mmCIF file of C-alpha atoms in Angstrom:
data_model
loop_
_atom_site.group_PDB
_atom_site.id
_atom_site.type_symbol
_atom_site.label_atom_id
_atom_site.label_comp_id
_atom_site.label_asym_id
_atom_site.label_seq_id
_atom_site.Cartn_x
_atom_site.Cartn_y
_atom_site.Cartn_z
ATOM 1 C CA MET A 142 -101.024 -49.604 -164.034
ATOM 2 C CA GLU A 143 -98.880 -52.734 -164.180
ATOM 3 C CA VAL A 144 -101.150 -55.730 -164.691
ATOM 4 C CA THR A 145 -100.198 -57.557 -161.468
ATOM 5 C CA HIS A 146 -101.070 -54.405 -159.493
ATOM 6 C CA ALA A 147 -104.424 -54.204 -161.268
ATOM 7 C CA LEU A 148 -105.123 -57.877 -160.545
ATOM 8 C CA GLN A 149 -104.134 -57.474 -156.894
ATOM 9 C CA ALA A 150 -106.365 -54.413 -156.477
ATOM 10 C CA ALA A 151 -109.332 -56.220 -158.042
ATOM 11 C CA ALA A 152 -108.791 -59.357 -155.925
ATOM 12 C CA VAL A 153 -108.500 -57.318 -152.709
ATOM 13 C CA ALA A 154 -111.682 -55.405 -153.600
ATOM 14 C CA ALA A 155 -113.555 -58.670 -154.255
ATOM 15 C CA LEU A 156 -112.399 -60.186 -150.956
ATOM 16 C CA LYS A 157 -113.290 -57.029 -149.003
ATOM 17 C CA ALA A 158 -116.729 -56.978 -150.661
ATOM 18 C CA SER A 159 -117.450 -60.569 -149.629
ATOM 19 C CA PRO A 160 -119.610 -60.813 -146.495
ATOM 20 C CA ALA A 161 -118.266 -64.340 -145.889
ATOM 21 C CA VAL A 162 -114.615 -63.254 -145.940
ATOM 22 C CA THR A 163 -115.109 -60.024 -143.995
ATOM 23 C CA ALA A 164 -117.095 -61.842 -141.297
ATOM 24 C CA LEU A 165 -114.237 -64.308 -140.804
ATOM 25 C CA VAL A 166 -111.357 -61.787 -140.792
ATOM 26 C CA ALA A 167 -113.159 -58.635 -139.599
ATOM 27 C CA GLY A 168 -112.225 -56.867 -142.828
ATOM 28 C CA ARG A 169 -108.488 -57.534 -142.449
ATOM 29 C CA VAL A 170 -107.617 -58.145 -146.117
ATOM 30 C CA LEU A 171 -104.159 -56.620 -146.399
ATOM 31 C CA ASP A 172 -101.306 -55.930 -148.785
ATOM 32 C CA ARG A 173 -98.670 -55.103 -146.189
ATOM 33 C CA VAL A 174 -99.245 -56.462 -142.721
ATOM 34 C CA PRO A 175 -98.544 -53.894 -139.987
ATOM 35 C CA ASP A 176 -96.845 -55.013 -136.777
ATOM 36 C CA LYS A 177 -99.248 -56.325 -134.140
ATOM 37 C CA THR A 178 -102.095 -56.918 -136.603
ATOM 38 C CA ALA A 179 -104.902 -58.833 -134.917
ATOM 39 C CA PHE A 180 -105.546 -62.399 -136.044
ATOM 40 C CA PRO A 181 -107.080 -63.739 -138.215
ATOM 41 C CA TYR A 182 -106.174 -61.885 -141.388
ATOM 42 C CA VAL A 183 -105.503 -62.392 -145.090
ATOM 43 C CA ASN A 184 -102.766 -60.918 -147.258
ATOM 44 C CA LEU A 185 -101.917 -61.218 -150.947
ATOM 45 C CA SER A 186 -98.360 -61.741 -152.137
ATOM 46 C CA GLY A 187 -96.115 -63.802 -154.351
ATOM 47 C CA PHE A 188 -97.191 -62.602 -157.790
ATOM 48 C CA GLN A 189 -95.475 -64.307 -160.734
ATOM 49 C CA LEU A 190 -96.069 -63.034 -164.284
ATOM 50 C CA ILE A 191 -95.245 -65.241 -167.266
ATOM 51 C CA GLN A 192 -95.538 -63.585 -170.674
ATOM 52 C CA ASP A 193 -97.998 -65.573 -172.796
ATOM 53 C CA ASP A 194 -98.395 -63.799 -176.144
ATOM 54 C CA ALA A 195 -100.104 -65.228 -179.205
ATOM 55 C CA ASP A 196 -99.972 -63.983 -182.816
ATOM 56 C CA CYS A 197 -102.495 -61.206 -182.262
ATOM 57 C CA ILE A 198 -102.793 -61.066 -178.461
ATOM 58 C CA ASP A 199 -100.504 -59.655 -175.795
ATOM 59 C CA GLY A 200 -101.189 -61.892 -172.844
ATOM 60 C CA ALA A 201 -99.874 -63.011 -169.505
ATOM 61 C CA GLU A 202 -100.297 -65.924 -167.147
ATOM 62 C CA ILE A 203 -100.156 -64.790 -163.521
ATOM 63 C CA PHE A 204 -99.895 -66.929 -160.416
ATOM 64 C CA PHE A 205 -100.523 -65.386 -156.993
ATOM 65 C CA ASP A 206 -100.999 -66.475 -153.409
ATOM 66 C CA VAL A 207 -103.499 -65.452 -150.781
ATOM 67 C CA HIS A 208 -102.064 -66.133 -147.324
ATOM 68 C CA VAL A 209 -104.417 -66.862 -144.432
ATOM 69 C CA TRP A 210 -103.157 -66.414 -140.859
ATOM 70 C CA SER A 211 -104.914 -67.620 -137.713
ATOM 71 C CA ARG A 212 -104.023 -68.365 -134.112
ATOM 72 C CA THR A 213 -106.820 -70.716 -133.102
ATOM 73 C CA VAL A 214 -105.837 -74.043 -131.550
ATOM 74 C CA ALA A 215 -107.130 -76.061 -134.496
ATOM 75 C CA ARG A 216 -106.655 -75.243 -138.166
ATOM 76 C CA THR A 217 -110.428 -75.064 -138.740
ATOM 77 C CA GLU A 218 -110.487 -71.251 -138.724
ATOM 78 C CA SER A 219 -107.730 -70.950 -141.332
ATOM 79 C CA ALA A 220 -109.408 -73.676 -143.415
ATOM 80 C CA ASP A 221 -112.773 -71.873 -143.252
ATOM 81 C CA ILE A 222 -111.166 -68.589 -144.307
ATOM 82 C CA ALA A 223 -109.229 -70.300 -147.121
ATOM 83 C CA GLY A 224 -112.490 -71.866 -148.313
ATOM 84 C CA ALA A 225 -114.230 -68.487 -148.329
ATOM 85 C CA VAL A 226 -111.329 -66.953 -150.283
ATOM 86 C CA ARG A 227 -111.510 -69.799 -152.805
ATOM 87 C CA GLU A 228 -115.283 -69.338 -153.210
ATOM 88 C CA VAL A 229 -114.887 -65.610 -153.911
ATOM 89 C CA LEU A 230 -112.007 -65.749 -156.392
ATOM 90 C CA HIS A 231 -112.362 -69.103 -158.212
ATOM 91 C CA LYS A 232 -113.918 -68.374 -161.635
ATOM 92 C CA ALA A 233 -114.502 -64.744 -160.592
ATOM 93 C CA THR A 234 -115.042 -62.061 -163.197
ATOM 94 C CA LEU A 235 -112.895 -59.157 -162.037
ATOM 95 C CA LEU A 236 -112.577 -55.845 -163.857
ATOM 96 C CA LEU A 237 -108.998 -54.723 -164.453
ATOM 97 C CA THR A 238 -107.512 -51.422 -165.568
ATOM 98 C CA ASP A 239 -106.090 -51.636 -169.120
ATOM 99 C CA ALA A 240 -106.451 -55.432 -169.370
ATOM 100 C CA GLU A 241 -109.044 -58.175 -169.533
ATOM 101 C CA LEU A 242 -109.122 -61.065 -167.099
ATOM 102 C CA THR A 243 -110.065 -64.044 -169.259
ATOM 103 C CA GLU A 244 -109.691 -66.743 -166.612
ATOM 104 C CA LEU A 245 -109.169 -66.970 -162.845
ATOM 105 C CA GLU A 246 -108.915 -70.397 -161.235
ATOM 106 C CA HIS A 247 -107.981 -71.839 -157.872
ATOM 107 C CA ARG A 248 -104.914 -74.069 -158.276
ATOM 108 C CA ASP A 249 -104.264 -75.439 -154.788
ATOM 109 C CA THR A 250 -104.426 -74.772 -151.065
ATOM 110 C CA ARG A 251 -101.709 -75.749 -148.611
ATOM 111 C CA TYR A 252 -102.195 -75.837 -144.845
ATOM 112 C CA MET A 253 -99.366 -75.689 -142.322
ATOM 113 C CA ARG A 254 -98.484 -74.686 -138.803
ATOM 114 C CA ASP A 255 -95.992 -71.843 -138.690
ATOM 115 C CA PRO A 256 -92.575 -72.468 -137.100
ATOM 116 C CA ASP A 257 -93.685 -70.444 -134.047
ATOM 117 C CA GLY A 258 -95.896 -73.429 -133.126
ATOM 118 C CA VAL A 259 -98.903 -71.164 -132.585
ATOM 119 C CA THR A 260 -99.911 -69.707 -135.942
ATOM 120 C CA ASN A 261 -101.930 -71.638 -138.522
ATOM 121 C CA HIS A 262 -101.156 -70.678 -142.098
ATOM 122 C CA ALA A 263 -102.952 -71.500 -145.334
ATOM 123 C CA VAL A 264 -101.662 -70.556 -148.781
ATOM 124 C CA VAL A 265 -104.339 -70.377 -151.484
ATOM 125 C CA THR A 266 -102.846 -70.231 -154.990
ATOM 126 C CA PHE A 267 -104.633 -68.879 -158.063
ATOM 127 C CA ARG A 268 -103.835 -68.742 -161.772
ATOM 128 C CA ALA A 269 -105.064 -65.868 -163.928
ATOM 129 C CA LEU A 270 -104.942 -65.376 -167.690
ATOM 130 C CA ILE A 271 -104.823 -61.748 -168.792
ATOM 131 C CA GLU A 272 -105.050 -60.093 -172.210
ATOM 132 C CA ALA A 273 -104.034 -56.508 -172.922
ATOM 133 C CA LEU A 274 -106.806 -54.241 -174.192
#
């Protein structure tokens, strides 16, 4: 399995296993978002892999985004969900297929209102360091 797929699968599993996240999004932690998906929900996308080998280690640095979508009047719901996502994944120990996750850290969170004027959007960015087994 390609390492970004393994990382995505592990991150999705961790978010779905979190009572805090599932309570806020009713279990809607998605890869692809179907049409007419109920709000709020979370989806993972935007994976960037940078090869980061050392003399005796095949490694990679991976950045990825967790997108939070909400339609409440205020951005508090999207901020609460983003905070729960950050709590679950920051410094998490996730098991990957054919690789070892040596570090997973929250990098930043950006909040915005979508151009439709209704949807609140948060983008929670993480950085992972991976070593091949």
